[in-house]
């Protein structure tokens, strides 16, 4: 274990000692049972980005009370059962279930015999993710259970990666960039899984401004790569805030709206340049598709016809009966492009061993978005 990672270990047979153990990592907390006796084992790993406490405890009606949580807390039950009560909500947690205790919330976790992990996320990684100052983190938590089993499983896997690999390997933990990126990934999953937003971004009164700025940034980069975090920065919100504004007002994710804008521009280009020798491959590459077949699929899904059908309609020619879809047409266009520009389809370029392979930056998400 790396020396800079603080490791705290506690054993307790009464609630006073168990309370001391929990206060060492949570600040304010209290452990109680009906009899006052408890069998409590706790190991806490304390890092500046996250604290992970593994707790195994048995007792007659154990209650862990957290008044006004100073950090964002996630409970992962590994064995046994527990009940989480907070903010007027109550959920029962079985093995591998997750529960959330929001920042500033009063919460109580109840169980009789269970093994669980408690993840405490301070404001710093949340502020980095939300793109706000640390003092401006004001989370709204609409739920205390994950919104999907897939995200819950992703959390469990990432938590295992953090505790076993990042915290367990000195060479990995010593790399600040790797360690902080793993913590940020875990934090991002929590934000998405529990649908967290910053309160300043939760209201819809700024949606119009956010969307106008975002779409303007998208339109300025239709023919070049841009990531969702860059769009969010231009709009003056976090990635999550950008997502929520688009979903509330347009019922579509920002990345999909960007694709729609690029397809609109591609369709206009096909119509405007149909009679000047422009190929489908030319248009596809211009708007970020290295794979013309994928461009054709997205185009057909959006407009109900293949790009080749649009070209033939504008040119007044008949669409070949042998090409019901556009994959064959796309390949033919690529051949024409090769003849004009060289085998790679790029002016002056040759296809040689080791040559760079173009990337579909219009067809893929360049960043992990909630």
Tab-separated table of C-alpha atoms in Angstrom:
chain	number	residue	atom	x	y	z
A	1	UNK	CA	0.000	0.000	0.000
A	2	UNK	CA	1.330	3.452	-0.873
A	3	UNK	CA	2.460	5.409	2.178
A	4	UNK	CA	0.618	8.602	1.171
A	5	UNK	CA	-2.715	6.731	1.243
A	6	UNK	CA	-3.971	6.894	4.824
A	7	UNK	CA	-5.223	3.561	6.121
A	8	UNK	CA	-7.356	3.511	9.264
A	9	UNK	CA	-8.427	0.285	10.978
A	10	UNK	CA	-10.867	-0.057	13.853
A	11	UNK	CA	-12.413	-2.850	15.920
A	12	UNK	CA	-15.248	-2.092	18.326
A	13	UNK	CA	-17.479	-4.023	20.691
A	14	UNK	CA	-19.667	-1.118	21.770
A	15	UNK	CA	-21.416	1.774	20.057
A	16	UNK	CA	-19.132	4.406	21.591
A	17	UNK	CA	-16.046	2.945	19.921
A	18	UNK	CA	-17.974	2.344	16.681
A	19	UNK	CA	-19.088	5.975	16.700
A	20	UNK	CA	-15.458	7.064	17.126
A	21	UNK	CA	-14.501	4.956	14.093
A	22	UNK	CA	-17.191	6.508	11.905
A	23	UNK	CA	-16.456	10.051	13.031
A	24	UNK	CA	-12.847	9.565	11.964
A	25	UNK	CA	-14.017	9.467	8.341
A	26	UNK	CA	-17.414	11.211	8.309
A	27	UNK	CA	-16.911	13.959	10.867
A	28	UNK	CA	-20.389	13.841	12.383
A	29	UNK	CA	-21.930	10.391	12.859
A	30	UNK	CA	-23.429	8.226	15.582
A	31	UNK	CA	-23.779	4.454	15.903
A	32	UNK	CA	-26.515	3.000	18.108
A	33	UNK	CA	-28.018	-0.421	18.881
A	34	UNK	CA	-30.821	-1.553	21.153
A	35	UNK	CA	-28.403	-3.112	23.631
A	36	UNK	CA	-25.368	-0.903	23.192
A	37	UNK	CA	-23.235	-3.856	22.099
A	38	UNK	CA	-21.933	-4.340	18.558
A	39	UNK	CA	-19.299	-6.355	16.706
A	40	UNK	CA	-17.739	-3.716	14.435
A	41	UNK	CA	-14.801	-4.074	12.031
A	42	UNK	CA	-13.833	-1.118	9.851
A	43	UNK	CA	-11.001	-0.385	7.419
A	44	UNK	CA	-10.949	3.055	5.808
A	45	UNK	CA	-8.727	4.191	2.936
A	46	UNK	CA	-8.469	7.981	2.938
A	47	UNK	CA	-7.402	9.837	-0.217
A	48	UNK	CA	-7.856	13.526	-1.024
A	49	UNK	CA	-10.365	12.573	-3.752
A	50	UNK	CA	-12.395	9.869	-2.008
A	51	UNK	CA	-12.619	7.919	1.242
A	52	UNK	CA	-13.608	4.264	1.069
A	53	UNK	CA	-14.664	2.518	4.278
A	54	UNK	CA	-15.243	-1.225	4.425
A	55	UNK	CA	-17.499	-2.081	7.365
A	56	UNK	CA	-18.589	-5.445	8.703
A	57	UNK	CA	-20.895	-5.237	11.692
A	58	UNK	CA	-23.418	-7.277	13.644
A	59	UNK	CA	-25.703	-6.083	16.384
A	60	UNK	CA	-29.264	-5.815	17.632
A	61	UNK	CA	-30.785	-3.161	15.356
A	62	UNK	CA	-27.678	-1.197	14.296
A	63	UNK	CA	-28.390	2.397	13.339
A	64	UNK	CA	-25.772	4.631	11.709
A	65	UNK	CA	-27.042	8.200	11.890
A	66	UNK	CA	-25.377	10.849	9.691
A	67	UNK	CA	-26.574	14.403	10.440
A	68	UNK	CA	-26.028	16.873	7.587
A	69	UNK	CA	-23.588	14.799	5.492
A	70	UNK	CA	-20.500	16.871	4.748
A	71	UNK	CA	-19.701	14.827	1.635
A	72	UNK	CA	-21.605	12.882	-0.997
A	73	UNK	CA	-21.992	9.325	0.332
A	74	UNK	CA	-22.715	6.124	-1.576
A	75	UNK	CA	-23.500	2.888	0.267
A	76	UNK	CA	-22.692	-0.422	-1.419
A	77	UNK	CA	-24.034	-3.484	0.411
A	78	UNK	CA	-21.736	-6.454	-0.209
A	79	UNK	CA	-23.544	-8.985	1.993
A	80	UNK	CA	-26.671	-8.938	4.109
A	81	UNK	CA	-29.429	-6.349	4.012
A	82	UNK	CA	-29.816	-2.733	5.116
A	83	UNK	CA	-32.397	0.041	5.020
A	84	UNK	CA	-31.500	3.611	4.025
A	85	UNK	CA	-33.697	6.503	5.118
A	86	UNK	CA	-33.032	10.077	3.981
A	87	UNK	CA	-34.953	13.077	2.674
A	88	UNK	CA	-38.317	11.448	3.272
A	89	UNK	CA	-37.294	8.447	1.130
A	90	UNK	CA	-36.689	4.889	2.286
A	91	UNK	CA	-35.127	2.040	0.298
A	92	UNK	CA	-34.212	-1.513	1.194
A	93	UNK	CA	-30.740	-2.572	0.091
A	94	UNK	CA	-29.787	-6.173	-0.576
A	95	UNK	CA	-26.459	-7.621	-1.675
A	96	UNK	CA	-24.783	-5.484	-4.387
A	97	UNK	CA	-27.402	-2.721	-4.070
A	98	UNK	CA	-26.449	0.959	-3.962
A	99	UNK	CA	-27.902	3.847	-2.011
A	100	UNK	CA	-27.125	7.577	-1.958
A	101	UNK	CA	-26.831	10.041	0.913
A	102	UNK	CA	-26.747	13.558	-0.612
A	103	UNK	CA	-24.521	16.352	0.677
A	104	UNK	CA	-26.121	18.170	3.656
A	105	UNK	CA	-28.779	15.469	4.068
A	106	UNK	CA	-29.707	13.819	7.339
A	107	UNK	CA	-29.658	10.066	6.889
A	108	UNK	CA	-29.948	6.834	8.811
A	109	UNK	CA	-28.697	3.416	7.732
A	110	UNK	CA	-30.165	0.418	9.571
A	111	UNK	CA	-29.085	-3.221	9.613
A	112	UNK	CA	-28.487	-6.151	11.939
A	113	UNK	CA	-25.756	-8.093	10.146
A	114	UNK	CA	-24.146	-6.806	6.960
A	115	UNK	CA	-20.894	-6.105	5.147
A	116	UNK	CA	-20.874	-2.852	3.246
A	117	UNK	CA	-18.665	-0.220	1.662
A	118	UNK	CA	-19.172	3.488	2.177
A	119	UNK	CA	-17.758	5.902	-0.443
A	120	UNK	CA	-17.383	9.540	0.605
A	121	UNK	CA	-16.862	12.007	-2.277
A	122	UNK	CA	-15.776	15.526	-1.252
A	123	UNK	CA	-16.645	18.711	-3.139
A	124	UNK	CA	-13.396	18.917	-5.169
A	125	UNK	CA	-14.032	16.125	-7.728
A	126	UNK	CA	-17.683	17.158	-7.945
A	127	UNK	CA	-16.651	20.743	-8.703
A	128	UNK	CA	-14.264	19.529	-11.440
A	129	UNK	CA	-17.006	17.457	-13.012
A	130	UNK	CA	-19.689	20.150	-12.799
A	131	UNK	CA	-17.353	22.942	-13.908
A	132	UNK	CA	-18.132	25.156	-10.910
A	133	UNK	CA	-16.070	26.483	-7.959
A	134	UNK	CA	-15.898	24.138	-4.989
A	135	UNK	CA	-17.956	26.559	-2.918
A	136	UNK	CA	-20.698	26.539	-5.593
A	137	UNK	CA	-21.443	22.799	-5.390
A	138	UNK	CA	-25.154	22.609	-4.471
A	139	UNK	CA	-26.429	19.225	-5.537
A	140	UNK	CA	-30.034	18.314	-6.169
A	141	UNK	CA	-30.655	14.579	-5.695
A	142	UNK	CA	-34.051	13.450	-7.035
A	143	UNK	CA	-33.464	9.803	-6.072
A	144	UNK	CA	-31.386	7.693	-3.686
A	145	UNK	CA	-31.299	4.485	-5.745
A	146	UNK	CA	-29.604	4.104	-9.167
A	147	UNK	CA	-31.690	4.873	-12.237
A	148	UNK	CA	-30.498	1.758	-14.093
A	149	UNK	CA	-28.914	-1.622	-13.268
A	150	UNK	CA	-26.273	-1.039	-15.941
A	151	UNK	CA	-24.982	2.111	-14.255
A	152	UNK	CA	-25.068	0.375	-10.880
A	153	UNK	CA	-22.916	-2.424	-12.277
A	154	UNK	CA	-20.550	0.112	-13.849
A	155	UNK	CA	-20.171	1.750	-10.436
A	156	UNK	CA	-19.350	-1.577	-8.800
A	157	UNK	CA	-16.716	-2.386	-11.409
A	158	UNK	CA	-15.138	1.051	-11.201
A	159	UNK	CA	-15.158	0.922	-7.400
A	160	UNK	CA	-13.334	-2.398	-7.586
A	161	UNK	CA	-10.834	-0.874	-10.011
A	162	UNK	CA	-10.243	2.045	-7.650
A	163	UNK	CA	-9.864	0.100	-4.411
A	164	UNK	CA	-7.972	-2.938	-5.730
A	165	UNK	CA	-5.873	-1.527	-8.560
A	166	UNK	CA	-5.464	2.232	-8.095
A	167	UNK	CA	-5.224	2.151	-4.291
A	168	UNK	CA	-3.560	-1.253	-4.138
A	169	UNK	CA	-0.649	-0.721	-6.550
A	170	UNK	CA	2.039	1.797	-5.504
A	171	UNK	CA	3.104	2.455	-9.096
A	172	UNK	CA	-0.483	3.254	-10.118
A	173	UNK	CA	-1.364	5.295	-7.039
A	174	UNK	CA	1.790	7.400	-7.446
A	175	UNK	CA	0.517	8.626	-10.827
A	176	UNK	CA	-1.637	11.618	-9.912
A	177	UNK	CA	-3.247	11.823	-13.342
A	178	UNK	CA	-4.311	8.166	-13.323
A	179	UNK	CA	-5.537	8.275	-9.726
A	180	UNK	CA	-7.546	11.485	-10.153
A	181	UNK	CA	-9.011	10.268	-13.467
A	182	UNK	CA	-10.246	7.084	-11.771
A	183	UNK	CA	-11.827	9.102	-8.947
A	184	UNK	CA	-13.411	11.439	-11.509
A	185	UNK	CA	-14.825	8.456	-13.405
A	186	UNK	CA	-16.372	7.069	-10.226
A	187	UNK	CA	-17.808	10.508	-9.458
A	188	UNK	CA	-19.230	10.834	-12.981
A	189	UNK	CA	-20.968	7.477	-12.654
A	190	UNK	CA	-22.524	8.579	-9.352
A	191	UNK	CA	-23.804	11.794	-10.950
A	192	UNK	CA	-25.359	9.871	-13.827
A	193	UNK	CA	-26.640	6.903	-11.836
A	194	UNK	CA	-28.457	9.091	-9.306
A	195	UNK	CA	-29.357	11.842	-11.817
A	196	UNK	CA	-27.646	14.562	-9.811
A	197	UNK	CA	-27.630	18.182	-10.940
A	198	UNK	CA	-26.217	21.341	-9.448
A	199	UNK	CA	-29.068	23.452	-8.108
A	200	UNK	CA	-27.973	26.441	-10.225
A	201	UNK	CA	-28.563	24.251	-13.323
A	202	UNK	CA	-31.720	22.521	-12.162
A	203	UNK	CA	-34.141	25.301	-13.081
A	204	UNK	CA	-35.293	25.652	-16.677
A	205	UNK	CA	-35.272	29.471	-16.841
A	206	UNK	CA	-31.749	29.501	-18.353
A	207	UNK	CA	-32.381	26.677	-20.820
A	208	UNK	CA	-32.976	28.992	-23.768
A	209	UNK	CA	-29.662	30.781	-23.312
A	210	UNK	CA	-27.783	27.539	-22.740
A	211	UNK	CA	-29.211	25.908	-25.856
A	212	UNK	CA	-28.603	28.966	-28.061
A	213	UNK	CA	-24.958	29.130	-26.998
A	214	UNK	CA	-24.500	25.388	-27.389
A	215	UNK	CA	-26.052	25.252	-30.864
A	216	UNK	CA	-23.982	28.228	-31.987
A	217	UNK	CA	-20.849	26.371	-30.866
A	218	UNK	CA	-22.012	23.225	-32.650
A	219	UNK	CA	-22.663	25.091	-35.891
A	220	UNK	CA	-19.206	26.654	-35.712
A	221	UNK	CA	-17.666	23.150	-35.663
A	222	UNK	CA	-19.792	21.158	-38.103
A	223	UNK	CA	-16.756	20.278	-40.229
A	224	UNK	CA	-14.282	19.715	-37.407
A	225	UNK	CA	-14.161	17.675	-34.198
A	226	UNK	CA	-15.653	19.038	-30.993
A	227	UNK	CA	-16.456	17.283	-27.721
A	228	UNK	CA	-19.503	17.616	-25.506
A	229	UNK	CA	-17.408	19.060	-22.621
A	230	UNK	CA	-16.175	21.786	-24.997
A	231	UNK	CA	-19.765	22.586	-25.992
A	232	UNK	CA	-20.782	22.708	-22.317
A	233	UNK	CA	-17.925	25.097	-21.549
A	234	UNK	CA	-18.999	27.402	-24.390
A	235	UNK	CA	-22.577	27.307	-23.059
A	236	UNK	CA	-21.407	28.141	-19.534
A	237	UNK	CA	-22.666	24.981	-17.829
A	238	UNK	CA	-21.479	21.539	-16.789
A	239	UNK	CA	-21.893	18.536	-19.079
A	240	UNK	CA	-24.772	17.365	-16.897
A	241	UNK	CA	-26.388	20.817	-17.028
A	242	UNK	CA	-26.097	20.831	-20.822
A	243	UNK	CA	-27.699	17.386	-21.032
A	244	UNK	CA	-30.593	18.376	-18.796
A	245	UNK	CA	-31.311	21.568	-20.769
A	246	UNK	CA	-31.403	19.670	-24.078
A	247	UNK	CA	-33.576	16.899	-22.670
A	248	UNK	CA	-36.021	19.357	-21.081
A	249	UNK	CA	-36.390	21.584	-24.140
A	250	UNK	CA	-35.569	19.422	-27.181
A	251	UNK	CA	-36.008	15.888	-25.842
A	252	UNK	CA	-32.668	14.873	-27.350
A	253	UNK	CA	-29.113	14.486	-26.052
A	254	UNK	CA	-26.568	17.160	-27.125
A	255	UNK	CA	-24.448	14.675	-29.071
A	256	UNK	CA	-27.442	13.453	-31.078
A	257	UNK	CA	-28.482	17.036	-31.810
A	258	UNK	CA	-24.964	17.741	-33.077
A	259	UNK	CA	-25.278	14.728	-35.380
A	260	UNK	CA	-28.625	16.040	-36.667
A	261	UNK	CA	-27.055	19.417	-37.436
A	262	UNK	CA	-24.210	17.740	-39.329
A	263	UNK	CA	-26.642	15.592	-41.299
A	264	UNK	CA	-28.686	18.698	-42.180
A	265	UNK	CA	-25.514	20.395	-43.416
A	266	UNK	CA	-24.520	17.271	-45.330
A	267	UNK	CA	-27.942	17.112	-47.019
A	268	UNK	CA	-27.689	20.766	-48.030
A	269	UNK	CA	-24.234	20.128	-49.438
A	270	UNK	CA	-25.506	17.135	-51.428
A	271	UNK	CA	-28.298	19.245	-52.924
A	272	UNK	CA	-26.101	22.282	-53.649
A	273	UNK	CA	-23.200	20.292	-55.105
A	274	UNK	CA	-25.073	17.462	-56.839
A	275	UNK	CA	-24.116	18.679	-60.312
A	276	UNK	CA	-20.492	19.662	-59.693
A	277	UNK	CA	-19.015	16.184	-59.270
A	278	UNK	CA	-19.044	16.013	-55.473
A	279	UNK	CA	-19.268	12.423	-54.211
A	280	UNK	CA	-20.999	10.992	-51.190
A	281	UNK	CA	-17.569	10.117	-49.799
A	282	UNK	CA	-16.538	13.785	-50.134
A	283	UNK	CA	-19.571	14.928	-48.156
A	284	UNK	CA	-19.180	12.178	-45.572
A	285	UNK	CA	-15.559	13.069	-44.878
A	286	UNK	CA	-16.293	16.789	-44.778
A	287	UNK	CA	-18.725	16.268	-41.904
A	288	UNK	CA	-16.626	13.797	-39.957
A	289	UNK	CA	-17.481	10.365	-41.343
A	290	UNK	CA	-14.503	8.296	-42.444
A	291	UNK	CA	-16.947	5.429	-43.021
A	292	UNK	CA	-19.393	6.275	-45.815
A	293	UNK	CA	-21.559	3.286	-44.970
A	294	UNK	CA	-22.150	4.622	-41.475
A	295	UNK	CA	-22.911	8.054	-42.901
A	296	UNK	CA	-25.447	6.453	-45.241
A	297	UNK	CA	-27.110	4.618	-42.354
A	298	UNK	CA	-27.463	7.783	-40.249
A	299	UNK	CA	-28.649	9.750	-43.292
A	300	UNK	CA	-31.302	7.188	-44.193
A	301	UNK	CA	-32.536	6.992	-40.598
A	302	UNK	CA	-32.923	10.782	-40.538
A	303	UNK	CA	-34.401	11.430	-44.012
A	304	UNK	CA	-35.920	8.140	-45.112
A	305	UNK	CA	-33.744	7.829	-48.209
A	306	UNK	CA	-30.126	7.034	-48.973
A	307	UNK	CA	-27.681	9.817	-49.933
A	308	UNK	CA	-27.416	8.291	-53.411
A	309	UNK	CA	-31.199	8.645	-53.809
A	310	UNK	CA	-30.926	12.338	-52.955
A	311	UNK	CA	-28.142	12.791	-55.505
A	312	UNK	CA	-29.994	10.961	-58.278
A	313	UNK	CA	-33.196	12.873	-57.554
A	314	UNK	CA	-31.448	16.250	-57.784
A	315	UNK	CA	-29.539	15.196	-60.899
A	316	UNK	CA	-32.699	13.837	-62.489
A	317	UNK	CA	-31.214	10.395	-62.969
A	318	UNK	CA	-32.629	7.027	-62.015
A	319	UNK	CA	-31.419	5.325	-58.857
A	320	UNK	CA	-29.794	1.993	-59.839
A	321	UNK	CA	-32.112	-0.906	-58.977
A	322	UNK	CA	-29.126	-2.907	-57.755
A	323	UNK	CA	-28.479	-0.431	-54.957
A	324	UNK	CA	-31.502	-0.524	-52.627
A	325	UNK	CA	-29.293	0.741	-49.857
A	326	UNK	CA	-26.354	3.089	-50.109
A	327	UNK	CA	-23.501	0.799	-49.102
A	328	UNK	CA	-22.766	-0.089	-52.743
A	329	UNK	CA	-23.077	3.536	-53.789
A	330	UNK	CA	-20.779	4.589	-50.967
A	331	UNK	CA	-18.169	2.099	-52.082
A	332	UNK	CA	-18.475	3.321	-55.680
A	333	UNK	CA	-18.002	6.880	-54.499
A	334	UNK	CA	-14.920	5.855	-52.550
A	335	UNK	CA	-13.490	4.331	-55.735
A	336	UNK	CA	-14.159	7.582	-57.595
A	337	UNK	CA	-12.485	9.494	-54.789
A	338	UNK	CA	-9.495	7.150	-54.927
A	339	UNK	CA	-9.149	7.779	-58.666
A	340	UNK	CA	-9.215	11.536	-58.157
A	341	UNK	CA	-7.166	11.888	-54.983
A	342	UNK	CA	-5.027	8.767	-54.629
A	343	UNK	CA	-5.853	5.562	-52.820
A	344	UNK	CA	-6.458	7.192	-49.441
A	345	UNK	CA	-9.084	9.577	-50.810
A	346	UNK	CA	-7.011	12.538	-49.620
A	347	UNK	CA	-5.276	14.891	-52.104
A	348	UNK	CA	-1.639	13.963	-52.523
A	349	UNK	CA	-1.789	11.055	-50.065
A	350	UNK	CA	-0.806	7.444	-50.680
A	351	UNK	CA	-2.102	4.413	-48.801
A	352	UNK	CA	0.995	2.836	-47.334
A	353	UNK	CA	1.720	0.534	-44.437
A	354	UNK	CA	1.400	2.423	-41.185
A	355	UNK	CA	-0.655	5.247	-42.693
A	356	UNK	CA	-3.103	6.930	-40.325
A	357	UNK	CA	-6.651	5.589	-40.397
A	358	UNK	CA	-9.313	8.327	-40.470
A	359	UNK	CA	-11.638	8.432	-37.465
A	360	UNK	CA	-15.413	8.901	-37.545
A	361	UNK	CA	-15.472	11.883	-35.200
A	362	UNK	CA	-19.008	12.750	-36.345
A	363	UNK	CA	-20.281	9.254	-35.651
A	364	UNK	CA	-18.758	8.678	-32.239
A	365	UNK	CA	-18.794	10.282	-28.821
A	366	UNK	CA	-15.381	11.761	-28.132
A	367	UNK	CA	-15.965	11.933	-24.395
A	368	UNK	CA	-17.815	9.903	-21.805
A	369	UNK	CA	-21.073	11.778	-21.369
A	370	UNK	CA	-23.802	11.201	-18.599
